[in-house]
Short mmCIF file of C-alpha atoms in Angstrom, two decimals:
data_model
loop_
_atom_site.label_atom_id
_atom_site.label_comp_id
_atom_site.label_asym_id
_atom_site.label_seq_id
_atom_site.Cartn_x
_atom_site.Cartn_y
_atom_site.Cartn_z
CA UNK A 3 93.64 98.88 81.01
CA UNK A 4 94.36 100.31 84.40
CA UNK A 5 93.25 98.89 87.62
CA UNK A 6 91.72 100.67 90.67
CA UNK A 7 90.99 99.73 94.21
CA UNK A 8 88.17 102.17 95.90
CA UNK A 9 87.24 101.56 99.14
CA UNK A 10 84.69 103.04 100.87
CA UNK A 11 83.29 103.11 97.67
CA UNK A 12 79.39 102.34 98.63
CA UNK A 13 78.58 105.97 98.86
CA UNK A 14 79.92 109.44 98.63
CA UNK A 15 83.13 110.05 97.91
CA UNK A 16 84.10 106.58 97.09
CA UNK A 17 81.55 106.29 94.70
CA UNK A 18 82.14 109.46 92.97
CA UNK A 19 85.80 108.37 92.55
CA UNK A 20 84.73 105.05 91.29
CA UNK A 21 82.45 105.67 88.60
CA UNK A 22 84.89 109.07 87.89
CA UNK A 23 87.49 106.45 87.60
CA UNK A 24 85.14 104.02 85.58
CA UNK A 25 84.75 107.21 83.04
CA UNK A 26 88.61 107.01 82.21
CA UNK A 27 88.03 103.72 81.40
CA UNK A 28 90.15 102.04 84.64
CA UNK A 29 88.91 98.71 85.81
CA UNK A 30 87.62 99.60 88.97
CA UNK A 31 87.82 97.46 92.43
CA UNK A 32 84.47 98.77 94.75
CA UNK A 33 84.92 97.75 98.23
CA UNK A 34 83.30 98.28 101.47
CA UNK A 35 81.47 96.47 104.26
CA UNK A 36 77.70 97.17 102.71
CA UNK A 37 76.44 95.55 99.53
CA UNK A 38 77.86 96.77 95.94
CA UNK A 39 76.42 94.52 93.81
CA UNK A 40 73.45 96.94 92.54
CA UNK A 41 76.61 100.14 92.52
CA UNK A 42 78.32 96.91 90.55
CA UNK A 43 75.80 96.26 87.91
CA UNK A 44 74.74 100.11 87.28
CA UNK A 45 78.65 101.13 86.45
CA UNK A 46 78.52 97.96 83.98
CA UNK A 47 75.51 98.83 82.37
CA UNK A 48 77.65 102.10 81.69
CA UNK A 49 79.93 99.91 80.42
CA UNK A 50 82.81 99.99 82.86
CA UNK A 51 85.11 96.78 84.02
CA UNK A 52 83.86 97.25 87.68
CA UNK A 53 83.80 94.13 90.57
CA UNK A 54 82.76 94.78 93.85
CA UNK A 55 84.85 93.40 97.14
CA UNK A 56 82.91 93.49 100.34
CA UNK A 57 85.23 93.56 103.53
CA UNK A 58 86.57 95.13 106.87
CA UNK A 59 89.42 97.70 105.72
CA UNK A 60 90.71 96.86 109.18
CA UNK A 61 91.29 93.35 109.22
CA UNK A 62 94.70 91.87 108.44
CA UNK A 63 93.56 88.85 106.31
CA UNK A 64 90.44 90.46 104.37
CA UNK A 65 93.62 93.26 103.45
CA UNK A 66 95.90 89.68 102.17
CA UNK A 67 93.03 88.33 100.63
CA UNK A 68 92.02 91.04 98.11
CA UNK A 69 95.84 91.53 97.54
CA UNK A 70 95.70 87.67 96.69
CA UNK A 71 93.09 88.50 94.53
CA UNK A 72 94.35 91.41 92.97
CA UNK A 73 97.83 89.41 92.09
CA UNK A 74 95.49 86.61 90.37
CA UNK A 75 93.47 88.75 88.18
CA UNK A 76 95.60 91.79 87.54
CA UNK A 77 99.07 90.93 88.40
CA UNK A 78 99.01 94.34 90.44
CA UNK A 79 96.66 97.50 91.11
CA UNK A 80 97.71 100.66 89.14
CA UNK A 81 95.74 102.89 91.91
CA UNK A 82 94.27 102.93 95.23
CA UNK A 83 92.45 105.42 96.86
CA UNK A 84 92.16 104.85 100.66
CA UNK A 85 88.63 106.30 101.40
CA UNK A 86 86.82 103.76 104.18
CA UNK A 87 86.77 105.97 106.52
CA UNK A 88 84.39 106.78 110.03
CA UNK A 89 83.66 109.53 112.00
CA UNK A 90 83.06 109.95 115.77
CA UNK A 91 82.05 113.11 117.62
CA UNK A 92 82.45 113.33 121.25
CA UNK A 93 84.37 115.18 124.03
CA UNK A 94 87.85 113.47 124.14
CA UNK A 95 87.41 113.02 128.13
CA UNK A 96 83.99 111.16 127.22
CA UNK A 97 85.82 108.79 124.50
CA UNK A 98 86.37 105.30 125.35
CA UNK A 99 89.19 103.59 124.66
CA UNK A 100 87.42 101.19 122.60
CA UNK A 101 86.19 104.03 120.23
CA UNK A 102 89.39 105.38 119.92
CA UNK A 103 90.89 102.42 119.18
CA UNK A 104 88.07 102.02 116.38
CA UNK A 105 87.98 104.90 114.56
CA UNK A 106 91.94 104.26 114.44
CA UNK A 107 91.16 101.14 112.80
CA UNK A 108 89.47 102.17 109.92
CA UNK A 109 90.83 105.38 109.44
CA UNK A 110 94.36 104.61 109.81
CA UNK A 111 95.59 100.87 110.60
CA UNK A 112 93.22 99.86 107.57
CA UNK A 113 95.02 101.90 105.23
CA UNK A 114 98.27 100.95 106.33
CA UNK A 115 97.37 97.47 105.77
CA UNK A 116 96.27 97.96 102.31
CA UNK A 117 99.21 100.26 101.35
CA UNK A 118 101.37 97.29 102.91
CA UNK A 119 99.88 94.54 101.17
CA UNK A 120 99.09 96.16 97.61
CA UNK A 121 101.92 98.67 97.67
CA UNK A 122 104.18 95.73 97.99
CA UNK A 123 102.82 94.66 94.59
CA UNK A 124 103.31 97.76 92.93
CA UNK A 125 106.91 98.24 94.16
CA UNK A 126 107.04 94.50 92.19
CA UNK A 127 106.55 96.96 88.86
CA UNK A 128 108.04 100.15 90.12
CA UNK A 129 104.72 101.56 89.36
CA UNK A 130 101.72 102.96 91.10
CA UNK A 131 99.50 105.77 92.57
CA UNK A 132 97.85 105.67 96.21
CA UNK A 133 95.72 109.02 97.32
CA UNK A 134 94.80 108.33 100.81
CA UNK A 135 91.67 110.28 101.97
CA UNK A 136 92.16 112.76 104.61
CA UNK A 137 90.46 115.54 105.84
CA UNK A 138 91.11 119.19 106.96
CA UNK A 139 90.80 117.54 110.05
CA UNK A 140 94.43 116.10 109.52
CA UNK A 141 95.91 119.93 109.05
CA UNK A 142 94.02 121.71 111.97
CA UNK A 143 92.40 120.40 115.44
CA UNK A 144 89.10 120.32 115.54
CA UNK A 145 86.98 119.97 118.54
CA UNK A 146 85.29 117.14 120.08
CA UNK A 147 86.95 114.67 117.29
CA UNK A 148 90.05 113.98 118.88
CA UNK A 149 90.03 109.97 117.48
CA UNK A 150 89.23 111.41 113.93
CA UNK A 151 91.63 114.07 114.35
CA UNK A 152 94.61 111.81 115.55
CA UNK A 153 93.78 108.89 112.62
CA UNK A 154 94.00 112.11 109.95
CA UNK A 155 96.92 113.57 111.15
CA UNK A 156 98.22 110.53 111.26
CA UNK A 157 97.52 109.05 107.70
CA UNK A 158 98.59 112.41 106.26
CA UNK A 159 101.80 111.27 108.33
CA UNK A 160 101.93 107.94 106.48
CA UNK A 161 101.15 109.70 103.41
CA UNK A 162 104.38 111.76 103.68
CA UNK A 163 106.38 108.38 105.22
CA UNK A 164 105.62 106.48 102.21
CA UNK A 165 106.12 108.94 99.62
CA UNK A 166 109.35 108.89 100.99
CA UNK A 167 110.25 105.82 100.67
CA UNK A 168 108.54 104.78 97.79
CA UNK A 169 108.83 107.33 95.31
CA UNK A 170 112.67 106.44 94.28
CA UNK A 171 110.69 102.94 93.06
CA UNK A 172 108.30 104.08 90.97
CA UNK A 173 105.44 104.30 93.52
CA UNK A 174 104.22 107.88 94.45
CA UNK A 175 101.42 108.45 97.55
CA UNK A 176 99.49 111.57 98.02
CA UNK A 177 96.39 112.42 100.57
CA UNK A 178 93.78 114.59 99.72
CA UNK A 179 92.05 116.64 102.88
CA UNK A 180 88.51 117.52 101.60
CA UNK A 181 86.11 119.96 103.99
CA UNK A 182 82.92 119.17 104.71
CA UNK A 183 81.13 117.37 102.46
CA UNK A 184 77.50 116.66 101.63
CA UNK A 185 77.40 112.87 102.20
CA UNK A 186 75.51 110.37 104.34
CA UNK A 187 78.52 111.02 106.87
CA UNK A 188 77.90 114.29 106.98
CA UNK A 189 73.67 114.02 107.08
CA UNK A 190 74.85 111.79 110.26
CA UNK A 191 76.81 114.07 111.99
CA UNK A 192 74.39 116.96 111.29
CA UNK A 193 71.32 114.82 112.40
CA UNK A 194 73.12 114.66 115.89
CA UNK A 195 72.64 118.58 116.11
CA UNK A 196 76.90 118.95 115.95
CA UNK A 197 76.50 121.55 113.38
CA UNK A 198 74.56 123.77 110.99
CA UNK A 199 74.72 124.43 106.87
CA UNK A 200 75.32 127.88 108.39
CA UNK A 201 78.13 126.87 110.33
CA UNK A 202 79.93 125.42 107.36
CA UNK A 203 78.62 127.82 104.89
CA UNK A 204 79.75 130.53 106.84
CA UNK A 205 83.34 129.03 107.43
CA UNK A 206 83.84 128.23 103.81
CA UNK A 207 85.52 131.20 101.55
CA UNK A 208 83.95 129.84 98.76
CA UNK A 209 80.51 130.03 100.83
CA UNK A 210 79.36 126.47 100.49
CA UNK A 211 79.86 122.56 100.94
CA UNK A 212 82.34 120.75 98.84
CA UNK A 213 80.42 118.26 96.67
CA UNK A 214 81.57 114.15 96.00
CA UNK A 215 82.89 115.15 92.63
CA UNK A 216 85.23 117.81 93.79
CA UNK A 217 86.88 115.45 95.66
CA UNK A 218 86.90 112.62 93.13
CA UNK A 219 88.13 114.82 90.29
CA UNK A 220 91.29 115.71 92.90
CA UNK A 221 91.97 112.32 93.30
CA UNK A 222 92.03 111.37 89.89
CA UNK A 223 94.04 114.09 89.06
CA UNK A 224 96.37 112.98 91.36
CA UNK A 225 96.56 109.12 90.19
CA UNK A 226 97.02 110.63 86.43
CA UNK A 227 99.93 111.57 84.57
CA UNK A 228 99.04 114.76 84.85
CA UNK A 229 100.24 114.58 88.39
CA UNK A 230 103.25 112.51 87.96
CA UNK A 231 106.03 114.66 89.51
CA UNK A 232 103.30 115.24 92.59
CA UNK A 233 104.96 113.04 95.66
CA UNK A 234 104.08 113.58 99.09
CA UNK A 235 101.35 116.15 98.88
CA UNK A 236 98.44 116.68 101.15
CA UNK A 237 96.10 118.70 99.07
CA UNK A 238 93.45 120.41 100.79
CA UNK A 239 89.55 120.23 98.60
CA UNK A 240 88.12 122.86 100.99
CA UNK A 241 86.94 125.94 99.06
CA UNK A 242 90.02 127.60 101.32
CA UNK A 243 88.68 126.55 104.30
CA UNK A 244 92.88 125.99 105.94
CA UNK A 245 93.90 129.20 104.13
CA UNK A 246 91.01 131.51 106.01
CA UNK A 247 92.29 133.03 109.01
CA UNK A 248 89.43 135.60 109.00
CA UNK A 249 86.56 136.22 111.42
CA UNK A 250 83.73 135.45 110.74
CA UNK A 251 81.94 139.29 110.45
CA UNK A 252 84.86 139.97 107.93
CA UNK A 253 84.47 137.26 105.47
CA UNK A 254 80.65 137.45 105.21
CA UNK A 255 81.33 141.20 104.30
CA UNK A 256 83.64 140.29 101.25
CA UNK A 257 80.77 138.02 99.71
CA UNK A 258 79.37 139.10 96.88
#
């Protein structure tokens, strides 16, 4: 049986890819800073291998530790999808350093770490699969998100590093760069008044949000087989969102 590592996997997209995961009968790895243990118990009851790790992404020694304990139960993780992820919307000339340097962090520096640490022990086997989770936000700018911008273009950076140097060895990375997305994220940022449904409705070819499971059944795609001469990629989930260089008036008038 395969092994997976989710993190961010409390909610949303994480926990789409987890149980999606759990489906195709991988032992799955939950792990994020809030409680798992009722997510744990309801993907066992479905009769998946699933054990939830609660941690900071971020930290140096929580990333060594659940490589320790990867290495002691598994030997080594077939897959890991870098998901832990925050957002932060402000002007960049009202950001502090210390949010920068936070949303950098989690976003980036944390899966570095875990790439480092558990990539390491797939290299061992000259085999693996890491999907890191971008964002559109990592092919475009995007205003008043300059932190999240930067830690997206920069992990689709990493992305592209490490596929470069780990492919030869058996180990292949890819990102995925979803749109917006109905999650609790997203609720958040809405509930601050940053944007409408209209607003991403309306910027969307496909005329609507993506949904958890698009993403997840990307990223599984991309761990698979199926995908196993994809290296390197950044594959945009976004209904065309990066391919639309229409106004506004024009692509409302091609809608059905």
């Amino acid at each position: 049986m395969n092994t997976a590592i989710v993190t961010g996997a409390a909610q949303g997209v994480g926990l789409a890819t987890a149980a999606l995961l759990a489906q195709r009968e991988y032992r799955v790895y939950l792990v994020d800073l809030q409680p798992l243990d009722a997510l744990v118990e309801r993907l066992r009851a479905a009769g998946a291998q699933a054990f939830g790790v609660c941690g900071d992404v971020s930290s140096e020694s929580f990333a060594v530790e659940l490589a320790r304990r990867i290495e002691e139960e598994c030997g080594a993780a077939d897959a890991l999808v870098n998901n832990a992820g925050i957002s932060f919307i402000t002007p960049a000339e009202l950001t502090s350093a210390a949010q920068w340097q936070r949303v950098l962090a989690v976003n980036l520096f944390g899966p570095f770490l875990l790439c480092k640490y558990l990539g390491a022990q797939m290299l061992e086997r000259s085999r693996g699969s890491i999907v890191n989770v971008a964002s559109v936000a990592g092919l475009a700018g995007i205003s008043h998100r300059s932190a999240y911008n930067a830690s997206k273009h920069g992990l689709i950076g990493l992305t592209q590093t490490l596929a470069s140097e780990w492919g030869g060895r058996g180990v292949r990375v890819n990102a995925v760069c979803p749109g917006w997305i109905k999650t609790e994220m997203d609720e958040a940022d809405q509930g601050s008044g940053a944007y409408s449904d209209e607003d991403i409705v309306n910027r969307v070819p496909m005329a609507r949000f993506a949904r958890a499971d698009d993403v997840a059944e990307a990223i599984a795609f991309l761990l698979s087989e199926r995908g196993a001469f994809i290296n390197g990629v950044s594959l945009p989930v976004d209904g065309g969102w990066i391919a639309d260089a229409s106004w506004e008036s024009l692509r409302l008038r091609t809608r059905g």
